[in-house]
Coordinates of C-alpha atoms in Angstrom, one line a residue:
M1 CA -0.7 49.0 65.1
I2 CA -0.1 46.9 61.9
T3 CA 2.3 44.5 63.6
N4 CA -0.7 43.3 65.6
I5 CA -2.2 42.1 62.3
E6 CA -3.4 38.8 63.6
S7 CA -5.3 40.6 66.4
I8 CA -6.7 43.0 63.8
K9 CA -7.8 40.1 61.6
L10 CA -9.7 38.6 64.6
A11 CA -11.3 41.9 65.5
L12 CA -12.4 42.5 61.9
E13 CA -14.0 39.0 61.8
K14 CA -15.8 39.7 65.1
L15 CA -17.1 43.0 63.7
N16 CA -18.2 41.3 60.6
G17 CA -20.1 38.7 62.7
Q18 CA -21.8 41.6 64.6
L19 CA -23.0 43.1 61.3
K20 CA -24.5 39.7 60.3
E21 CA -26.3 39.5 63.6
K22 CA -27.9 42.9 62.9
N23 CA -28.7 41.9 59.3
I24 CA -26.4 44.6 57.9
E25 CA -24.9 43.7 54.5
G26 CA -21.5 45.1 53.7
S27 CA -17.7 44.9 53.5
L28 CA -15.0 45.9 56.0
T29 CA -11.4 46.8 55.0
Y30 CA -8.6 47.7 57.4
R31 CA -5.6 49.6 56.1
G32 CA -2.6 50.5 58.2
E33 CA 1.0 51.8 57.8
V34 CA 4.1 52.8 59.5
S35 CA 6.1 55.2 57.3
H36 CA 9.4 56.9 57.4
L37 CA 10.7 59.6 55.1
I38 CA 14.1 61.3 54.8
R39 CA 14.8 64.0 52.3
A40 CA 18.0 65.7 51.4
G41 CA 18.8 68.8 49.4
R42 CA 21.9 70.9 48.7
S43 CA 23.9 68.3 50.6
Q44 CA 21.9 68.6 53.8
V45 CA 19.1 66.5 55.3
S46 CA 16.0 68.7 55.1
L47 CA 13.3 66.3 56.4
N48 CA 13.2 63.3 58.8
V49 CA 9.7 62.2 59.8
S50 CA 7.8 59.1 60.7
E51 CA 4.0 58.5 60.9
Q52 CA 1.5 55.8 61.8
N53 CA -2.0 55.3 60.4
D54 CA -4.8 52.8 61.1
T55 CA -8.1 53.2 59.2
L56 CA -11.3 51.2 58.9
F57 CA -13.2 51.5 55.6
V58 CA -16.8 50.5 55.6
E59 CA -19.1 49.9 52.6
L60 CA -22.8 49.0 53.3
F61 CA -25.6 47.9 51.1
K62 CA -29.4 47.8 51.3
G63 CA -31.0 46.7 48.1
K64 CA -29.7 48.9 45.4
K65 CA -28.5 51.6 47.8
K66 CA -24.9 51.9 49.0
I67 CA -23.2 54.1 51.6
E68 CA -19.5 54.4 52.5
G69 CA -17.4 55.7 55.4
S70 CA -14.1 55.5 57.2
M71 CA -12.7 56.1 60.6
S72 CA -9.3 56.0 62.3
I73 CA -9.2 53.2 64.9
Q74 CA -7.0 50.6 66.4
L75 CA -9.2 47.5 66.1
E76 CA -7.0 45.3 68.3
N77 CA -8.3 47.4 71.2
G78 CA -11.9 46.4 70.6
T79 CA -14.8 46.7 68.1
E80 CA -17.3 48.8 70.2
A81 CA -16.5 52.1 68.6
A82 CA -16.4 50.6 65.1
L83 CA -19.8 48.9 65.6
E84 CA -21.3 52.2 66.8
F85 CA -19.9 54.0 63.7
V86 CA -21.3 51.3 61.3
E87 CA -24.8 51.5 62.9
K88 CA -24.9 55.3 62.6
L89 CA -23.7 55.1 59.0
Y90 CA -26.3 52.4 58.1
A91 CA -29.0 54.6 59.6
S92 CA -28.4 57.1 56.8
I93 CA -28.6 54.7 53.9
D94 CA -32.3 55.2 53.3
F95 CA -31.7 58.8 52.5
L96 CA -29.6 57.9 49.5
P97 CA -30.8 57.2 45.9
E98 CA -30.7 53.7 44.4
V99 CA -27.9 52.8 42.0
P100 CA -29.9 51.2 39.1
H101 CA -27.0 49.1 37.7
M102 CA -25.9 47.8 41.1
R103 CA -25.7 44.0 41.4
P104 CA -25.4 41.9 44.7
M105 CA -22.1 41.8 46.5
G106 CA -20.0 38.7 46.2
P107 CA -18.2 36.9 49.0
V108 CA -14.5 37.5 49.9
A109 CA -12.3 34.6 48.8
E110 CA -12.8 31.7 51.2
E111 CA -10.1 29.3 50.0
G112 CA -7.9 28.4 52.9
N113 CA -5.4 30.7 54.5
L114 CA -4.5 33.4 51.9
S115 CA -2.9 35.9 54.4
V116 CA 0.7 36.9 53.8
H117 CA 3.0 38.1 56.6
K118 CA 6.3 39.4 55.0
C119 CA 7.4 42.3 57.1
D120 CA 10.9 43.4 58.1
D121 CA 11.1 44.4 61.8
E122 CA 14.1 46.6 61.1
I123 CA 11.9 48.8 58.8
V124 CA 9.0 48.9 61.3
N125 CA 11.5 50.0 64.1
F126 CA 13.5 52.1 61.6
E127 CA 16.7 53.9 62.8
A128 CA 17.0 57.0 60.7
S129 CA 20.6 57.5 61.7
R130 CA 21.9 55.0 59.1
V131 CA 20.3 56.8 56.2
V132 CA 21.1 60.3 57.6
S133 CA 24.7 59.2 57.9
F134 CA 24.6 57.9 54.3
F135 CA 23.5 61.2 52.9
K136 CA 26.2 63.0 54.9
D137 CA 28.8 60.5 53.7
L138 CA 27.8 61.0 50.1
A139 CA 28.3 64.8 50.5
H140 CA 31.7 64.2 51.9
K141 CA 32.8 61.5 49.4
F142 CA 31.8 63.6 46.4
S143 CA 32.8 67.0 47.8
K144 CA 36.0 67.3 45.7
Y145 CA 33.7 67.2 42.6
S146 CA 31.7 70.3 43.6
V147 CA 28.4 68.6 43.7
D148 CA 25.1 69.1 45.5
V149 CA 23.6 65.9 46.9
S150 CA 19.8 65.6 47.0
G151 CA 17.4 62.7 47.2
A152 CA 14.8 60.9 49.3
F153 CA 14.6 57.7 51.2
S154 CA 11.2 56.2 52.0
A155 CA 10.6 53.1 54.1
G156 CA 7.7 51.6 55.8
A157 CA 5.3 48.7 56.5
N158 CA 1.8 48.5 55.2
A159 CA -1.1 46.2 55.7
Y160 CA -4.7 45.6 54.6
C161 CA -7.3 43.1 55.8
V162 CA -10.6 42.4 54.1
V163 CA -13.8 40.6 54.9
N164 CA -17.5 40.9 54.1
T165 CA -20.8 39.7 55.5
L166 CA -21.1 36.9 52.9
S167 CA -17.9 35.4 54.3
T168 CA -16.5 34.2 57.6
H169 CA -12.7 34.5 57.3
A170 CA -10.7 37.7 56.7
H171 CA -7.5 37.8 54.7
Y172 CA -4.6 40.2 55.1
F173 CA -1.3 41.3 53.6
L174 CA 1.5 42.7 55.8
G175 CA 4.7 43.7 54.0
S176 CA 7.5 46.2 54.1
D177 CA 9.5 48.2 51.6
W178 CA 12.2 50.8 51.1
N179 CA 13.1 53.0 48.2
I180 CA 15.9 55.5 47.7
E181 CA 16.7 58.0 45.0
V182 CA 19.9 60.0 45.0
V183 CA 20.8 62.8 42.6
L184 CA 24.1 64.5 42.3
Q185 CA 24.2 67.9 40.6
L186 CA 27.5 69.1 39.2
V187 CA 27.4 72.7 40.4
N188 CA 30.4 74.0 38.4
D189 CA 29.6 72.0 35.3
D190 CA 26.4 73.5 34.0
K191 CA 24.5 71.8 36.8
K192 CA 24.5 68.4 35.0
E193 CA 22.8 65.7 37.0
I194 CA 23.3 62.0 37.7
R195 CA 21.0 59.6 39.6
S196 CA 20.8 56.3 41.3
H197 CA 17.7 54.5 42.4
K198 CA 17.4 51.3 44.5
M199 CA 14.6 49.5 46.3
G200 CA 13.8 46.4 48.3
E201 CA 11.7 44.6 50.9
T202 CA 14.2 44.4 53.8
M203 CA 17.0 46.7 55.1
K204 CA 19.4 43.8 54.5
E205 CA 19.1 44.6 50.8
F206 CA 20.1 48.2 51.3
N207 CA 23.6 48.4 49.8
E208 CA 25.3 51.8 50.1
K209 CA 28.3 50.7 48.1
E210 CA 26.2 49.8 45.1
I211 CA 24.7 53.3 45.0
I212 CA 28.0 55.0 45.4
D213 CA 29.6 52.8 42.6
E214 CA 26.8 53.6 40.2
L215 CA 27.0 57.4 40.9
M216 CA 30.7 57.3 40.4
M217 CA 30.5 55.5 37.1
F218 CA 28.1 58.0 35.6
L219 CA 30.1 60.9 37.2
N220 CA 33.2 59.7 35.4
I221 CA 31.3 59.4 32.1
K222 CA 30.2 63.0 32.4
K223 CA 33.7 64.1 33.4
E224 CA 35.5 62.2 30.7
T225 CA 33.2 62.7 27.6
P226 CA 32.1 65.9 25.8
R227 CA 28.6 67.2 26.0
L228 CA 27.0 66.8 22.6
N229 CA 23.7 67.5 20.9
V230 CA 21.8 65.4 18.4
E231 CA 19.3 66.3 15.7
A232 CA 15.6 65.3 16.0
G233 CA 14.6 62.1 14.3
P234 CA 14.2 58.3 14.9
Y235 CA 17.0 56.6 16.9
D236 CA 17.8 53.2 18.2
V237 CA 17.6 53.6 22.0
I238 CA 18.7 51.5 24.9
F239 CA 16.4 52.2 27.9
S240 CA 17.4 51.5 31.5
S241 CA 14.9 49.6 33.7
D242 CA 13.7 52.9 35.2
A243 CA 12.8 54.2 31.8
L244 CA 11.2 51.0 30.7
A245 CA 9.2 50.7 33.9
E246 CA 7.8 54.2 33.5
M247 CA 6.5 53.3 30.0
V248 CA 5.1 50.0 31.3
N249 CA 3.4 51.7 34.2
Y250 CA 1.6 54.2 31.9
T251 CA 0.8 51.4 29.3
S252 CA -0.8 49.4 32.1
W253 CA -3.5 52.0 32.6
L254 CA -4.1 52.5 28.9
T255 CA -4.0 48.8 28.0
F256 CA -4.5 46.4 30.9
S257 CA -7.3 48.2 32.7
G258 CA -10.7 46.8 31.9
E259 CA -12.3 49.9 33.2
S260 CA -10.4 52.0 30.7
F261 CA -11.4 49.6 27.9
E262 CA -15.1 49.7 28.8
Y263 CA -15.2 53.5 29.1
E264 CA -13.1 53.7 25.9
A265 CA -10.6 55.9 27.8
G266 CA -7.4 53.9 26.8
M267 CA -5.6 52.8 23.7
L268 CA -7.6 49.7 23.0
K269 CA -10.7 50.2 20.9
K270 CA -13.9 48.2 21.0
G271 CA -14.6 46.5 17.7
L272 CA -10.9 46.6 16.9
H273 CA -9.2 45.0 19.9
K274 CA -10.3 42.1 22.1
I275 CA -8.8 39.3 24.1
G276 CA -6.7 37.4 21.6
S277 CA -5.7 40.6 19.6
K278 CA -2.0 41.0 18.8
I279 CA -0.9 44.5 19.8
F280 CA 2.8 44.2 20.6
G281 CA 5.9 42.4 19.2
D282 CA 6.5 38.6 19.6
N283 CA 9.1 39.2 22.3
V284 CA 6.8 41.1 24.7
T285 CA 5.3 39.0 27.5
I286 CA 3.9 40.7 30.6
V287 CA 2.3 38.9 33.6
D288 CA 0.9 39.4 37.1
N289 CA 1.7 36.4 39.2
P290 CA 1.6 36.7 43.0
N291 CA 3.5 33.4 43.3
D292 CA 6.4 34.3 41.1
P293 CA 9.7 34.3 43.1
D294 CA 11.1 37.1 41.0
I295 CA 8.5 39.7 42.1
L296 CA 8.2 41.7 45.3
Y297 CA 5.0 42.0 47.5
S298 CA 3.2 38.7 46.7
R299 CA -0.3 39.5 47.7
Q300 CA -2.7 36.6 47.4
V301 CA -5.9 38.6 47.9
G302 CA -6.8 42.1 46.5
L303 CA -8.2 45.0 48.4
N304 CA -11.5 44.1 46.7
G305 CA -11.4 40.6 48.3
V306 CA -10.7 38.7 45.1
K307 CA -8.3 35.8 45.2
R308 CA -5.2 36.5 43.0
D309 CA -3.8 33.8 40.8
Y310 CA -1.5 33.7 37.8
F311 CA -2.8 36.4 35.5
P312 CA -1.2 36.7 32.0
L313 CA -1.7 40.1 30.4
I314 CA 0.4 39.9 27.2
N315 CA 1.8 36.7 25.8
E316 CA 4.1 37.1 22.8
G317 CA 2.4 40.3 22.0
V318 CA -1.2 39.0 22.3
I319 CA -3.7 40.3 24.9
Q320 CA -4.6 37.6 27.3
N321 CA -6.5 39.4 30.1
L322 CA -7.7 42.8 31.3
F323 CA -8.0 43.8 34.9
Y324 CA -11.6 44.2 36.1
S325 CA -11.1 45.5 39.7
D326 CA -13.9 47.9 40.4
K327 CA -17.3 46.4 41.3
D328 CA -19.3 49.5 40.3
T329 CA -17.8 49.6 36.8
C330 CA -18.3 45.8 36.4
D331 CA -21.9 46.1 37.5
R332 CA -22.4 48.9 35.0
F333 CA -21.0 46.8 32.1
N334 CA -22.3 43.4 33.3
M335 CA -18.7 42.1 33.9
E336 CA -17.2 40.1 36.7
V337 CA -14.5 41.4 39.0
N338 CA -11.5 39.2 38.2
N339 CA -8.4 40.7 40.0
D340 CA -7.2 43.9 41.7
M341 CA -5.0 46.1 39.6
S342 CA -4.2 48.3 42.6
V343 CA -2.1 45.5 44.2
A344 CA -0.8 43.9 41.0
Q345 CA 2.9 43.3 40.6
I346 CA 3.7 43.6 36.9
K347 CA 6.5 41.5 35.4
V348 CA 8.0 42.1 32.0
M349 CA 9.7 38.8 31.0
G350 CA 13.4 39.0 30.2
G351 CA 15.1 38.0 27.0
D352 CA 18.6 37.0 26.1
G353 CA 20.2 40.5 25.8
P354 CA 23.2 41.8 27.8
S355 CA 22.8 43.1 31.4
D356 CA 25.9 45.1 31.8
L357 CA 26.1 48.7 30.5
M358 CA 29.7 48.6 29.6
E359 CA 29.2 45.3 27.7
I360 CA 26.3 46.9 25.9
V361 CA 28.5 49.9 24.9
K362 CA 31.3 47.6 23.5
S363 CA 28.9 45.6 21.4
T364 CA 27.1 48.7 20.0
K365 CA 28.5 49.7 16.6
E366 CA 25.6 51.8 15.1
R367 CA 24.7 55.2 16.4
T368 CA 22.5 54.5 19.5
L369 CA 21.2 56.6 22.4
Y370 CA 21.1 55.5 26.0
I371 CA 18.2 56.9 28.1
G372 CA 18.4 56.2 31.8
Y373 CA 15.3 58.0 33.0
I374 CA 12.2 59.5 31.5
H375 CA 11.0 62.7 33.3
Y376 CA 7.5 64.1 33.4
M377 CA 6.0 61.5 31.1
N378 CA 2.4 62.3 30.1
I379 CA -0.2 61.1 27.7
T380 CA -0.8 63.2 24.6
N381 CA -3.4 61.0 22.9
A382 CA -4.7 58.2 25.0
A383 CA -6.7 56.6 22.1
K384 CA -3.5 56.2 20.0
G385 CA -1.3 55.4 23.0
E386 CA 0.8 58.5 22.3
F387 CA 3.0 60.0 25.1
T388 CA 5.7 62.6 25.7
G389 CA 8.6 62.8 28.1
S390 CA 12.1 64.1 28.6
S391 CA 15.3 62.1 29.2
R392 CA 17.1 63.1 32.3
F393 CA 20.0 62.2 34.7
G394 CA 22.3 60.8 32.0
T395 CA 21.6 60.5 28.3
L396 CA 24.4 59.1 26.2
L397 CA 25.5 58.7 22.6
I398 CA 27.0 55.3 21.8
E399 CA 28.8 54.4 18.6
D400 CA 31.6 52.2 17.4
G401 CA 31.8 50.5 20.8
Q402 CA 32.3 53.7 22.7
I403 CA 30.5 56.4 24.6
K404 CA 31.0 59.3 22.3
G405 CA 29.5 61.8 24.6
H406 CA 26.8 62.7 27.1
L407 CA 23.8 64.6 25.7
Y408 CA 21.5 67.4 26.5
N409 CA 18.1 66.1 27.7
L410 CA 16.0 64.9 24.8
R411 CA 12.3 65.2 24.1
L412 CA 10.5 61.9 23.3
N413 CA 7.1 62.0 21.4
D414 CA 6.1 58.5 20.5
S415 CA 3.5 55.8 21.1
Y416 CA 3.5 52.7 23.2
F417 CA 2.3 50.8 20.1
N418 CA 5.5 51.8 18.4
I419 CA 7.8 51.2 21.4
F420 CA 6.5 47.7 22.2
N421 CA 6.5 46.6 18.5
N422 CA 10.1 47.6 17.9
I423 CA 12.0 46.0 20.7
E424 CA 15.2 44.2 19.5
W425 CA 16.1 42.7 22.9
F426 CA 15.5 42.6 26.6
S427 CA 18.3 41.9 29.1
K428 CA 18.3 38.5 30.6
E429 CA 18.8 39.9 34.2
L430 CA 15.7 41.4 35.9
T431 CA 15.5 44.2 38.5
H432 CA 12.8 46.0 40.4
V433 CA 11.6 49.6 39.9
N434 CA 9.5 51.4 42.5
T435 CA 6.1 52.5 41.2
A436 CA 4.5 53.4 44.6
T437 CA 3.8 57.0 45.7
T438 CA 3.8 58.4 49.2
Y439 CA 0.5 60.2 48.7
G440 CA -2.5 58.7 50.5
H441 CA -2.2 55.3 52.2
R442 CA 1.1 53.5 51.7
M443 CA 1.0 50.7 49.2
S444 CA 4.2 49.0 48.2
S445 CA 4.4 48.6 44.4
S446 CA 7.0 47.8 41.9
I447 CA 7.5 46.6 38.3
T448 CA 9.9 43.7 37.7
C449 CA 11.6 44.2 34.4
P450 CA 14.8 43.7 32.4
K451 CA 17.8 45.9 33.3
F452 CA 18.1 47.2 29.8
T453 CA 15.9 47.2 26.6
K454 CA 16.9 48.1 23.1
V455 CA 14.2 49.7 20.9
H456 CA 14.4 50.7 17.3
N457 CA 13.0 53.9 15.7
V458 CA 12.2 55.9 18.9
Q459 CA 11.0 59.4 17.9
I460 CA 13.2 62.1 19.3
T461 CA 11.6 65.5 18.6
G462 CA 13.8 68.0 20.4
T463 CA 16.6 68.9 22.7
A464 CA 17.2 71.0 25.8
K465 CA 20.1 72.7 24.2
I466 CA 19.4 76.4 23.9
S467 CA 19.7 77.7 20.3
E468 CA 22.7 79.9 19.8
E469 CA 21.0 81.8 16.9

């Protein structure tokens, strides 16, 4: 079990030593998790499950040949079964073809103790009754408004530990996370929706009142303002942290991925863009820094065994670095692995803008939209950084220091080049937005970004309002 991570580390180092004795070259990666998931729909809890997983991933090399495999195992109970598995796997490597571009494996980071143990016992030994009661309390509290409560709460601990036969010491990360999303649907009011999302590393950070207050604020806005429609066209838009993080997350794969750049699958073009190229506005600075106290999940070593340091991506709009995480791609293009994008914790630096929505409303005189969430974002033209998405869960029209109305969901069709070159301000206060999925192995992930961001000339191309013609 992952809470025995020190024992797992020792077992992995022992297994690594056994491979060396048998002249087998390769890398070993342990991944484990304890996960809990609660879902609610139509004001009832519909799912309440927990699971545990421990997996050993093996990658073996012989000249320019490579073979991979995995097995479920609790390493703290011994390495005999794992060694037998590795030997059988290695016996098959001669049947595989050579990989012409393959270069020799490099060692796992050897600098001191880079392991991180940052796990909340309350999450590991999670009591579902607290969250189940919270969903029930929500249904009761908002019952007079004729709403259906739905949502999901995910919590768990996850760990990985890496070593290879060119190294002696293994390094691990053990951390915990929780994430909740609550949606209220106004059953008797055209099924309008409002949403609240929160996340954290420990259950002490789980604040039920904060969620209720946010839901009540947006419920009152929908009850007290008319539903309006706006014409298509360019608008000044204030994005919430959730909406901004969604755009940053997609931009990361199109812009910051060295693999995307080498394969020319992203929005940076060889011959036009390079390290030092200015692509965004002066007020855009984005970093990955495992030692930044503002971020969550400070991993010192990646799954690929590379030591992680301060890694600036964009500084005042200028490209500083690209992630080169995948050894095979780096071998193919004669590059060096420099970081691990899969464990990066992106931070968008804040500005001097306001951090309270009502303060923003009062200071906004010109016709401006508020978009709290972008639903079903997708890439329409990767080479141009163009995307589409729909606003959801609370889209507002602000003018003359007032919320003039709540809007039908709006269609955005724009480009990340346009968005990140037209930012007027970022909030000073930062928050965290969950970017992890529960598919595959659990891997805590978040983007740290300003609470609100104002952008000029965002292209709105349609509305969810059904034509009355």
